[in-house]
């Protein structure tokens, strides 16, 4: 009798760190990988000089080949337009530089503070309002975190710590687990919120090491994913969300309303539907912050309001994101 010989499949699976280190960081490589003709290269190189390209393969493989209008491509493809400096588009549209009581800490809103847990991201989104952010000044060491932690400890009105960045999940799990352990020891803190795009960009980021510290914290944990288009939610993203939910994490989403990406009713409706299929509730739809280099993404307020009004006819109330704007100096986001 012939024996069944089972040959183990070679382990080709890359860790998230490997996937991140292999991300495309060069405009020419991006154009070649996606079959974009040389017409686009000069503009891409110009944009890249202002804010470097970064796209991991796990995200690239959701982008259509040779389609400059692909809604995911538009989010990552540098363009010559980024060199334009129209009036009113500025380097720090949220004036965050004004609210920093300690290194890495932003305290702008009552009851909650924002911690810049990682200076970098796994993807560079062209519309990012932090594209000019002085990150090198804002990534504290453990010793420097003490100042931020002492600040939180001394203010009992703070109930929620929000990990932000960059992308907080670009930090190592060792660092994050340490930071969360410190936060947990502050009795008046109830919630941990993580604003991240990493589970979407590289779904393998949601691995057992992450789930180990995330699943055991006493803090109620909310993850706000940043997804702008239904095409971003492929099966690996759905699976990553299921793992997060299993660990007890509440999943919300915030999108940015972006011209040429999601500024139409069927696209926004499909996004909400797809989010819910993945177990994520729509939270905010942000109007674009007027950051220099990204004016070509701007959707006027009246158009944004009209879109949301029409969207009401297509979605149940619980799948309607709140249309908001960030106004510097205001004590919360402002509904439009
Ligand atoms: C958006 C934001 C928050 C959180 O605001 P919510 O309305 O609670 O989502 C906190 N801090 C900063 C700096 C923010 O931009
Ligand atoms: S992941 Fe978020 S912070 Fe990072 S570049 Fe994209 S929008 Fe900006």
Coordinates of C-alpha atoms in Angstrom, one line a residue, residues 7-309:
X7 CA 4.7 17.5 2.9
X8 CA 4.3 20.5 5.0
X9 CA 3.6 23.7 3.0
X10 CA 6.6 26.0 3.2
X11 CA 6.0 28.8 5.7
X12 CA 5.9 31.8 3.5
X13 CA 3.9 33.9 5.8
X14 CA 5.7 37.2 6.7
X15 CA 5.3 38.9 10.1
X16 CA 3.8 42.3 10.1
X17 CA 7.2 43.8 10.9
X18 CA 8.7 42.1 7.8
X19 CA 5.7 43.3 5.7
X20 CA 6.2 46.8 6.9
X21 CA 10.0 46.8 6.2
X22 CA 9.2 45.6 2.7
X23 CA 6.7 48.4 2.0
X24 CA 7.2 50.3 -1.3
X25 CA 8.9 53.6 -0.4
X26 CA 9.8 54.7 -3.9
X27 CA 7.5 56.4 -6.4
X28 CA 9.1 54.6 -9.4
X29 CA 8.5 51.2 -7.7
X30 CA 5.0 52.2 -7.0
X31 CA 4.2 53.2 -10.6
X32 CA 5.8 50.0 -11.9
X33 CA 4.0 47.7 -9.4
X34 CA 0.7 49.2 -10.4
X35 CA 1.2 49.5 -14.1
X36 CA 1.1 53.3 -14.1
X37 CA 2.7 54.9 -17.1
X38 CA 5.7 57.2 -16.9
X39 CA 3.3 60.2 -17.3
X40 CA 2.7 59.9 -13.6
X41 CA 6.2 59.5 -12.5
X42 CA 7.4 63.2 -12.4
X43 CA 4.4 64.3 -10.3
X44 CA 4.9 61.3 -8.0
X45 CA 8.5 62.2 -7.5
X46 CA 7.6 65.8 -6.7
X47 CA 4.9 64.7 -4.1
X48 CA 7.3 62.1 -2.6
X49 CA 9.9 64.9 -1.9
X50 CA 7.2 66.7 0.2
X51 CA 5.9 63.6 2.0
X52 CA 7.5 60.2 1.3
X53 CA 5.7 57.3 -0.3
X54 CA 4.9 54.3 1.9
X55 CA 2.6 51.5 0.9
X56 CA 2.9 47.9 2.1
X57 CA 2.0 45.0 -0.3
X58 CA -1.0 43.9 1.8
X59 CA -2.6 47.3 0.9
X60 CA -1.3 47.4 -2.7
X61 CA -3.0 44.1 -3.5
X62 CA -6.4 45.7 -3.0
X63 CA -5.7 48.4 -5.7
X64 CA -6.7 47.8 -9.3
X65 CA -3.9 47.5 -11.9
X66 CA -3.3 50.5 -14.1
X67 CA -6.2 52.6 -12.8
X68 CA -5.1 56.1 -11.7
X69 CA -8.6 56.7 -10.3
X70 CA -8.7 53.7 -8.0
X71 CA -10.0 55.0 -4.7
X72 CA -7.3 53.3 -2.7
X73 CA -4.6 54.4 -5.0
X74 CA -5.7 58.0 -4.7
X75 CA -5.0 57.8 -0.9
X76 CA -1.4 56.7 -1.3
X77 CA -0.2 58.0 -4.7
X78 CA 1.9 61.2 -4.6
X79 CA 0.9 63.8 -7.2
X80 CA 2.4 67.0 -8.5
X81 CA -0.6 68.9 -7.1
X82 CA 0.9 68.5 -3.6
X83 CA 3.4 71.2 -4.4
X84 CA 0.6 73.8 -4.8
X85 CA 0.2 76.2 -1.9
X86 CA -3.3 77.7 -2.2
X87 CA -4.4 80.3 0.4
X88 CA -5.9 78.8 3.6
X89 CA -4.1 75.4 3.5
X90 CA -1.7 75.3 6.3
X91 CA 1.0 73.1 7.9
X92 CA -0.8 72.6 11.3
X93 CA -4.5 73.0 10.6
X94 CA -5.5 71.8 14.0
X95 CA -3.1 74.0 15.9
X96 CA -2.2 71.0 18.0
X97 CA 1.2 72.5 18.8
X98 CA -0.7 74.7 21.4
X99 CA -2.0 71.9 23.6
X100 CA 1.0 69.9 24.8
X101 CA 1.4 69.9 28.6
X102 CA 4.0 67.1 28.3
X103 CA 6.1 65.5 25.6
X104 CA 3.9 63.2 23.5
X105 CA 0.7 64.3 25.2
X106 CA -2.2 66.4 23.8
X107 CA -4.9 67.6 26.2
X108 CA -7.4 69.4 24.2
X109 CA -10.7 67.8 25.2
X110 CA -12.3 67.3 28.6
X111 CA -12.0 63.9 30.2
X112 CA -9.6 62.5 27.6
X113 CA -6.0 62.9 26.6
X114 CA -4.2 61.9 23.5
X115 CA -0.8 60.1 23.6
X116 CA 1.4 60.1 20.6
X117 CA 2.5 56.5 21.0
X118 CA 4.4 56.2 17.7
X119 CA 5.9 58.7 15.4
X120 CA 5.5 56.7 12.2
X121 CA 2.7 55.0 10.2
X122 CA 2.5 51.8 8.2
X123 CA 1.2 53.8 5.2
X124 CA 1.6 57.4 4.2
X125 CA -1.9 58.8 3.4
X126 CA -1.6 61.8 1.1
X127 CA -4.5 63.7 2.8
X128 CA -3.0 63.3 6.3
X129 CA -3.3 66.4 8.4
X130 CA -0.2 65.4 10.2
X131 CA 1.9 65.2 7.0
X132 CA 4.0 68.1 8.3
X133 CA 4.0 67.1 12.0
X134 CA 7.3 67.4 13.8
X135 CA 7.4 63.8 14.8
X136 CA 11.0 63.7 15.8
X137 CA 10.1 66.1 18.7
X138 CA 7.2 63.9 19.8
X139 CA 8.3 60.3 20.3
X140 CA 9.1 60.1 24.0
X141 CA 11.3 57.5 25.6
X142 CA 10.1 55.5 28.7
X143 CA 11.7 58.1 31.1
X144 CA 10.0 60.9 29.2
X145 CA 6.6 59.1 29.3
X146 CA 6.7 59.5 33.1
X147 CA 6.0 63.2 32.7
X148 CA 2.9 62.5 30.6
X149 CA 1.8 59.7 33.0
X150 CA 2.3 62.0 36.0
X151 CA 0.1 64.6 34.3
X152 CA -2.7 62.0 33.8
X153 CA -2.3 60.7 37.3
X154 CA -2.6 64.2 38.8
X155 CA -5.8 65.1 36.9
X156 CA -8.7 62.9 38.1
X157 CA -11.1 64.3 35.5
X158 CA -9.3 62.3 32.8
X159 CA -11.1 59.0 32.1
X160 CA -9.9 58.0 28.8
X161 CA -6.4 57.7 27.2
X162 CA -6.3 57.8 23.4
X163 CA -3.3 56.3 21.7
X164 CA -2.6 58.1 18.5
X165 CA 0.3 58.9 16.3
X166 CA 1.4 58.5 13.6
X167 CA -0.1 55.1 14.1
X168 CA 0.2 53.8 17.6
X169 CA 0.2 50.2 16.4
X170 CA 3.4 50.9 14.5
X171 CA 5.1 50.8 18.0
X172 CA 6.3 47.5 19.2
X173 CA 4.0 45.4 21.4
X174 CA 6.6 45.5 24.2
X175 CA 6.4 49.3 24.3
X176 CA 2.6 49.3 24.0
X177 CA 2.1 46.7 26.7
X178 CA 4.4 48.7 29.0
X179 CA 2.5 51.9 28.3
X180 CA -0.9 50.3 28.8
X181 CA 0.3 48.7 32.1
X182 CA 1.3 52.2 33.3
X183 CA -2.0 53.6 32.3
X184 CA -3.9 50.8 33.9
X185 CA -2.3 51.7 37.3
X186 CA -4.0 55.1 37.2
X187 CA -7.3 54.4 39.0
X188 CA -9.4 57.2 37.4
X189 CA -8.7 55.9 33.9
X190 CA -11.6 53.8 32.6
X191 CA -11.0 53.6 28.9
X192 CA -8.3 53.0 26.4
X193 CA -8.9 54.1 22.9
X194 CA -6.6 53.3 20.0
X195 CA -6.9 55.3 16.7
X196 CA -5.2 53.2 14.1
X197 CA -5.1 52.3 10.5
X198 CA -2.7 49.4 10.9
X199 CA -5.2 46.5 11.1
X200 CA -6.5 47.7 7.8
X201 CA -3.2 48.4 6.1
X202 CA -1.5 45.2 7.4
X203 CA -4.1 42.9 8.9
X204 CA -1.4 40.6 10.2
X205 CA -0.6 43.3 12.7
X206 CA -3.5 41.8 14.7
X207 CA -1.4 38.8 15.8
X208 CA -1.3 36.8 19.1
X209 CA 1.3 39.2 20.6
X210 CA -1.0 42.2 20.2
X211 CA -4.0 40.2 21.3
X212 CA -2.2 39.1 24.5
X213 CA -1.9 42.6 26.0
X214 CA -5.0 44.0 24.5
X215 CA -7.2 41.1 25.7
X216 CA -6.1 41.3 29.3
X217 CA -6.2 45.0 30.2
X218 CA -8.8 46.1 32.8
X219 CA -9.5 49.2 30.7
X220 CA -12.5 49.1 28.4
X221 CA -10.9 49.1 25.0
X222 CA -12.2 50.9 21.9
X223 CA -10.4 50.8 18.6
X224 CA -11.2 53.5 16.0
X225 CA -10.2 52.2 12.6
X226 CA -9.6 54.7 9.8
X227 CA -11.2 53.3 6.7
X228 CA -12.3 55.5 3.8
X229 CA -13.6 53.1 1.2
X230 CA -15.3 49.7 1.2
X231 CA -12.5 48.2 -1.0
X232 CA -10.2 48.6 1.9
X233 CA -12.1 45.8 3.8
X234 CA -11.0 42.6 2.2
X235 CA -11.2 39.1 3.9
X236 CA -7.9 39.5 5.9
X237 CA -9.3 42.7 7.4
X238 CA -12.6 41.0 8.2
X239 CA -10.6 38.2 10.0
X240 CA -8.5 40.7 11.9
X241 CA -11.6 42.5 13.1
X242 CA -13.1 39.2 14.2
X243 CA -9.9 38.5 16.3
X244 CA -10.1 42.0 17.9
X245 CA -13.8 41.6 18.7
X246 CA -13.1 38.2 20.2
X247 CA -10.5 39.9 22.5
X248 CA -13.3 42.2 23.7
X249 CA -12.5 45.3 21.7
X250 CA -15.3 47.6 20.5
X251 CA -14.7 48.6 16.9
X252 CA -15.6 52.0 15.5
X253 CA -14.6 53.7 12.3
X254 CA -13.8 57.2 11.3
X255 CA -13.4 58.3 7.7
X256 CA -12.3 61.4 6.0
X257 CA -14.5 62.8 3.2
X258 CA -12.1 62.9 0.3
X259 CA -12.7 64.1 -3.2
X260 CA -12.2 61.3 -5.7
X261 CA -12.2 58.7 -3.0
X262 CA -15.6 58.6 -1.3
X263 CA -17.4 61.8 -2.1
X264 CA -20.6 60.1 -3.5
X265 CA -23.6 58.6 -1.9
X266 CA -23.4 55.0 -3.1
X267 CA -19.7 54.8 -2.1
X268 CA -20.5 56.1 1.4
X269 CA -23.5 53.8 1.7
X270 CA -21.4 50.8 0.6
X271 CA -18.7 51.8 3.1
X272 CA -21.1 51.8 6.0
X273 CA -22.7 48.4 4.9
X274 CA -19.3 46.8 4.5
X275 CA -18.1 48.2 7.9
X276 CA -21.0 46.6 9.6
X277 CA -20.4 43.3 7.9
X278 CA -16.9 43.4 9.4
X279 CA -18.4 44.2 12.9
X280 CA -17.4 47.9 12.9
X281 CA -19.8 50.8 13.6
X282 CA -19.4 54.0 11.6
X283 CA -18.5 56.8 14.0
X284 CA -17.2 60.0 12.4
X285 CA -17.1 61.3 8.8
X286 CA -14.6 64.1 9.0
X287 CA -14.5 66.9 6.6
X288 CA -11.1 67.4 5.3
X289 CA -8.7 69.5 7.4
X290 CA -7.1 72.2 5.3
X291 CA -3.6 70.9 5.3
X292 CA -1.1 72.2 2.8
X293 CA -0.3 69.8 0.0
X294 CA -3.7 68.1 -0.1
X295 CA -6.1 70.7 -1.3
X296 CA -7.1 68.5 -4.2
X297 CA -9.0 66.3 -1.7
X298 CA -11.2 69.0 -0.3
X299 CA -14.9 68.7 -0.5
X300 CA -16.8 72.0 0.2
X301 CA -19.0 72.0 3.3
X302 CA -22.2 72.5 1.4
X303 CA -21.4 69.4 -0.8
X304 CA -20.6 67.4 2.3
X305 CA -23.9 68.3 4.0
X306 CA -25.8 67.5 0.9
X307 CA -24.1 64.1 0.6
X308 CA -25.0 63.2 4.2
X309 CA -28.6 64.4 3.8

